[in-house]
CSV table of C-alpha atoms in Angstrom, one decimal:
chain,number,residue,atom,x,y,z
A,1,SER,CA,-12.5,7.8,-12.5
A,2,ALA,CA,-8.9,8.1,-13.4
A,3,GLY,CA,-9.8,10.1,-16.5
A,4,ALA,CA,-11.0,13.0,-14.2
A,5,TRP,CA,-7.8,13.2,-12.4
A,6,LYS,CA,-4.4,14.6,-13.5
A,7,GLN,CA,-1.2,13.1,-11.2
A,8,LYS,CA,-0.3,16.5,-9.7
A,9,HIS,CA,-4.0,17.1,-8.5
A,10,LEU,CA,-4.2,13.5,-7.1
A,11,ALA,CA,-0.7,14.0,-5.5
A,12,MET,CA,-2.0,17.4,-3.7
A,13,ARG,CA,-5.4,15.5,-2.5
A,14,LEU,CA,-3.3,12.9,-1.1
A,15,SER,CA,-0.9,15.1,0.6
A,16,GLU,CA,-3.6,16.7,2.3
A,17,LEU,CA,-4.9,13.6,4.3
A,18,PRO,CA,-4.4,13.3,8.1
A,19,ARG,CA,-0.9,12.4,8.7
A,20,HIS,CA,0.3,8.9,9.7
A,21,PRO,CA,1.1,9.1,13.4
A,22,ALA,CA,4.1,6.8,12.9
A,23,ARG,CA,5.3,6.3,16.3
A,24,ASN,CA,6.4,2.6,16.3
A,25,PRO,CA,9.7,1.8,15.0
A,26,LYS,CA,9.2,-2.0,15.2
A,27,LEU,CA,6.3,-1.8,12.7
A,28,GLU,CA,8.4,0.2,10.3
A,29,GLN,CA,5.6,2.7,9.8
A,30,TYR,CA,7.2,4.7,6.9
A,31,ALA,CA,4.4,6.6,5.5
A,32,THR,CA,3.7,6.8,1.6
A,33,ASP,CA,3.8,10.5,0.5
A,34,GLY,CA,1.3,12.0,-1.7
A,35,ASP,CA,3.6,12.3,-4.9
A,36,THR,CA,4.8,8.8,-4.7
A,37,ALA,CA,1.3,7.4,-4.2
A,38,ALA,CA,-0.3,9.5,-7.1
A,39,CYS,CA,2.5,8.2,-9.4
A,40,TRP,CA,2.1,4.7,-8.3
A,41,LEU,CA,-1.7,4.6,-8.3
A,42,MET,CA,-1.9,6.2,-11.9
A,43,GLY,CA,0.6,3.6,-13.2
A,44,ILE,CA,-1.6,0.7,-11.5
A,45,ASP,CA,-4.8,2.2,-13.0
A,46,LYS,CA,-3.2,1.8,-16.5
A,47,GLN,CA,-2.9,-1.9,-16.0
A,48,ASP,CA,-5.8,-2.6,-13.6
A,49,PRO,CA,-8.4,0.2,-14.0
A,50,PHE,CA,-9.9,0.9,-10.7
A,51,ALA,CA,-13.2,2.0,-12.4
A,52,ASP,CA,-13.5,-1.5,-14.2
A,53,LEU,CA,-13.3,-3.3,-10.8
A,54,ASP,CA,-16.3,-5.2,-9.5
A,55,GLU,CA,-15.1,-6.3,-6.3
A,56,ALA,CA,-13.0,-4.7,-3.4
A,57,VAL,CA,-9.5,-3.2,-3.3
A,58,VAL,CA,-7.6,-4.3,0.0
A,59,ASP,CA,-5.0,-1.6,1.1
A,60,LEU,CA,-2.9,-4.0,3.5
A,61,GLY,CA,-1.2,-2.3,6.4
A,62,ALA,CA,-3.1,0.8,5.5
A,63,GLY,CA,-1.7,3.5,7.6
A,64,ASN,CA,-3.5,6.8,6.9
A,65,GLY,CA,-5.1,5.0,3.8
A,66,ILE,CA,-3.3,6.8,1.3
A,67,LEU,CA,-3.4,3.9,-1.3
A,68,GLY,CA,-6.9,2.8,-0.8
A,69,ILE,CA,-8.2,6.2,-0.6
A,70,GLY,CA,-6.5,7.0,-3.8
A,71,ALA,CA,-8.0,3.9,-5.5
A,72,LEU,CA,-11.5,5.0,-4.4
A,73,LEU,CA,-11.1,8.4,-5.8
A,74,LEU,CA,-9.8,6.6,-9.2
A,75,GLY,CA,-13.0,4.8,-9.2
A,76,ALA,CA,-12.6,1.6,-7.1
A,77,PRO,CA,-16.0,0.3,-6.2
A,78,ARG,CA,-15.1,-0.4,-2.4
A,79,ALA,CA,-11.8,-0.6,-0.4
A,80,ILE,CA,-10.9,-2.8,2.7
A,81,PHE,CA,-8.3,-0.9,5.0
A,82,VAL,CA,-6.3,-3.7,7.1
A,83,GLU,CA,-4.5,-2.0,9.9
A,84,VAL,CA,-3.1,-3.1,13.3
A,85,ASP,CA,-2.5,0.3,15.0
A,86,GLU,CA,-5.4,1.8,17.0
A,87,ALA,CA,-4.3,5.1,16.7
A,88,VAL,CA,-3.4,4.9,13.1
A,89,CYS,CA,-7.0,3.5,12.5
A,90,LYS,CA,-8.4,6.7,14.2
A,91,VAL,CA,-6.4,8.7,11.5
A,92,LEU,CA,-7.8,6.5,8.8
A,93,GLU,CA,-11.4,7.0,10.0
A,94,GLU,CA,-11.1,10.9,10.0
A,95,ALA,CA,-9.3,10.6,6.5
A,96,LEU,CA,-12.3,8.5,5.1
A,97,GLU,CA,-14.8,11.0,6.9
A,98,ASN,CA,-12.9,13.8,5.3
A,99,GLU,CA,-13.1,12.6,1.9
A,100,ASP,CA,-17.0,11.5,2.3
A,101,LEU,CA,-15.5,7.8,1.3
A,102,ARG,CA,-16.8,6.2,4.6
A,103,GLY,CA,-19.6,4.3,2.9
A,104,ARG,CA,-17.5,2.6,0.3
A,105,ALA,CA,-14.8,1.6,2.9
A,106,GLN,CA,-14.2,-1.1,5.6
A,107,ILE,CA,-11.6,-1.1,8.3
A,108,LEU,CA,-10.3,-4.3,9.7
A,109,ARG,CA,-8.3,-3.6,13.0
A,110,ARG,CA,-6.1,-6.6,13.0
A,111,ASP,CA,-2.8,-8.1,12.1
A,112,VAL,CA,-2.2,-9.0,8.6
A,113,ALA,CA,-1.6,-12.7,9.6
A,114,GLU,CA,-5.0,-12.8,11.0
A,115,VAL,CA,-7.1,-11.2,8.2
A,116,GLN,CA,-10.1,-13.1,6.6
A,117,ILE,CA,-11.9,-11.6,4.0
A,118,ASP,CA,-15.4,-13.0,2.9
A,119,ALA,CA,-15.1,-12.5,-1.0
A,120,ALA,CA,-12.1,-12.4,-2.8
A,121,PRO,CA,-10.7,-8.9,-3.5
A,122,GLU,CA,-9.6,-8.1,-7.1
A,123,LEU,CA,-6.6,-6.0,-6.1
A,124,VAL,CA,-4.2,-5.7,-2.9
A,125,LEU,CA,-2.2,-2.7,-2.7
A,126,MET,CA,0.9,-2.5,-0.1
A,127,ASN,CA,4.0,-1.0,1.0
A,128,PRO,CA,4.9,-3.3,3.7
A,129,PRO,CA,7.9,-3.2,6.4
A,130,TRP,CA,11.0,-3.4,4.3
A,131,GLY,CA,12.9,-5.4,7.1
A,132,GLN,CA,15.4,-3.0,7.9
A,133,GLN,CA,14.4,-3.3,11.7
A,134,ARG,CA,13.4,-7.0,11.5
A,135,ARG,CA,14.5,-9.3,9.0
A,136,SER,CA,11.7,-10.8,6.8
A,137,ALA,CA,9.2,-8.1,8.4
A,138,ASP,CA,7.6,-8.4,5.0
A,139,ARG,CA,6.8,-12.0,5.1
A,140,PRO,CA,3.4,-12.0,6.6
A,141,PHE,CA,2.1,-9.2,4.4
A,142,LEU,CA,3.4,-11.3,1.1
A,143,GLU,CA,2.0,-14.3,2.4
A,144,ALA,CA,-1.5,-12.7,3.5
A,145,SER,CA,-1.7,-10.7,0.1
A,146,ILE,CA,-1.7,-13.9,-2.1
A,147,ALA,CA,-3.9,-16.1,0.4
A,148,MET,CA,-6.7,-13.6,-0.3
A,149,SER,CA,-6.7,-14.9,-4.1
A,150,PRO,CA,-6.7,-11.7,-5.8
A,151,ARG,CA,-6.4,-10.9,-9.3
A,152,ALA,CA,-3.3,-8.7,-8.7
A,153,VAL,CA,-1.1,-7.6,-5.9
A,154,HIS,CA,0.7,-4.3,-6.2
A,155,LEU,CA,3.8,-4.2,-4.0
A,156,MET,CA,6.1,-1.4,-3.0
A,157,HIS,CA,9.4,-2.3,-1.5
A,158,SER,CA,13.1,-1.3,-1.7
A,159,SER,CA,14.7,-1.3,-4.9
A,160,GLY,CA,17.4,-3.5,-3.2
A,161,ALA,CA,14.6,-6.2,-2.6
A,162,VAL,CA,16.0,-9.2,-4.6
A,163,HIS,CA,13.6,-11.9,-3.1
A,164,VAL,CA,10.1,-10.7,-4.4
A,165,GLU,CA,10.7,-12.6,-7.9
A,166,PRO,CA,11.9,-15.9,-6.5
A,167,TRP,CA,9.3,-15.7,-3.6
A,168,ALA,CA,6.5,-15.2,-5.8
A,169,LYS,CA,7.7,-18.1,-8.3
A,170,ASP,CA,8.1,-20.4,-5.3
A,171,MET,CA,4.3,-19.7,-4.8
A,172,GLY,CA,3.5,-20.4,-8.1
A,173,TRP,CA,2.8,-16.7,-8.9
A,174,HIS,CA,4.5,-14.1,-11.1
A,175,ALA,CA,6.1,-10.8,-10.0
A,176,VAL,CA,7.0,-8.1,-12.5
A,177,ARG,CA,9.1,-5.1,-11.6
A,178,TRP,CA,7.8,-2.2,-13.4
A,179,LEU,CA,8.6,1.1,-11.7
A,180,GLU,CA,11.4,2.7,-9.8
A,181,MET,CA,11.3,5.9,-8.1
A,182,ASP,CA,12.9,7.9,-5.2
A,183,PHE,CA,11.1,7.6,-2.0
A,184,PRO,CA,11.4,10.3,0.6
A,185,LEU,CA,12.2,9.5,4.1
A,186,PRO,CA,11.3,12.0,6.9
A,187,ARG,CA,13.4,11.8,10.0
A,188,THR,CA,10.5,10.0,11.7
A,189,TYR,CA,12.4,8.2,14.4
A,190,ALA,CA,15.6,8.8,16.2
A,191,HIS,CA,17.9,6.0,14.7
A,192,GLN,CA,17.5,7.8,11.2
A,193,SER,CA,20.6,9.9,11.4
A,194,LYS,CA,19.8,12.4,8.4
A,195,ARG,CA,17.2,15.0,9.0
A,196,ARG,CA,15.6,14.0,5.8
A,197,GLY,CA,16.5,11.6,3.2
A,198,SER,CA,15.5,9.4,0.4
A,199,THR,CA,15.9,5.9,-1.0
A,200,THR,CA,14.8,4.3,-4.1
A,201,ALA,CA,11.6,2.1,-4.0
A,202,ALA,CA,10.4,-0.2,-6.6
A,203,MET,CA,7.0,-1.3,-7.4
A,204,TRP,CA,6.0,-4.8,-8.5
A,205,ARG,CA,2.7,-6.5,-10.0
A,206,ILE,CA,2.3,-10.0,-8.8
A,207,SER,CA,-0.4,-12.1,-10.3
A,208,LYS,CA,-1.4,-15.9,-10.9
A,209,GLU,CA,-1.7,-15.3,-14.5
A,210,PRO,CA,1.5,-14.9,-16.4
A,211,PRO,CA,2.1,-11.3,-17.6
């Protein structure tokens, strides 16, 4: 449970997960680093304690599974990882085996727009494409997340994203921005000119119930 974890220890553990191969610029596979994930997950746990959940957490566009694995380490009963990239799914499988979490995890290798989950999850966690390569690349993720009817969606996006609250309102949901932090960007792709840079990420909690 979260009480057994200090943020720095969770960050170290998550930083040791097998790395996201991040080879497809069109998918904007910007991996979430261990420090960012740990800080965000500990903040989520204060609002929606993982150990109190009865149903699964969904990690949407899971990558190497850092968010869902962090949720499991903090006490979530089960996690469903949705990831379309076959090479990335292999890394995710390895990460779950290494952490001895395979029995509490399900991997769905498919596009987020095609996801169907039998029972509504309690939480959806996601750091979707920010739309820097393809405009509105985040839209299928946003739509899929609320289609699952969770209690809450926890979203990381660019701090410059101004569409999250209006979109949620149009859908009859409520989006509350509650955290901003530096998000390191390794020079993953040739189109990034700096060797290593950072940007500012913001985090939202999106829920059907008013905050």
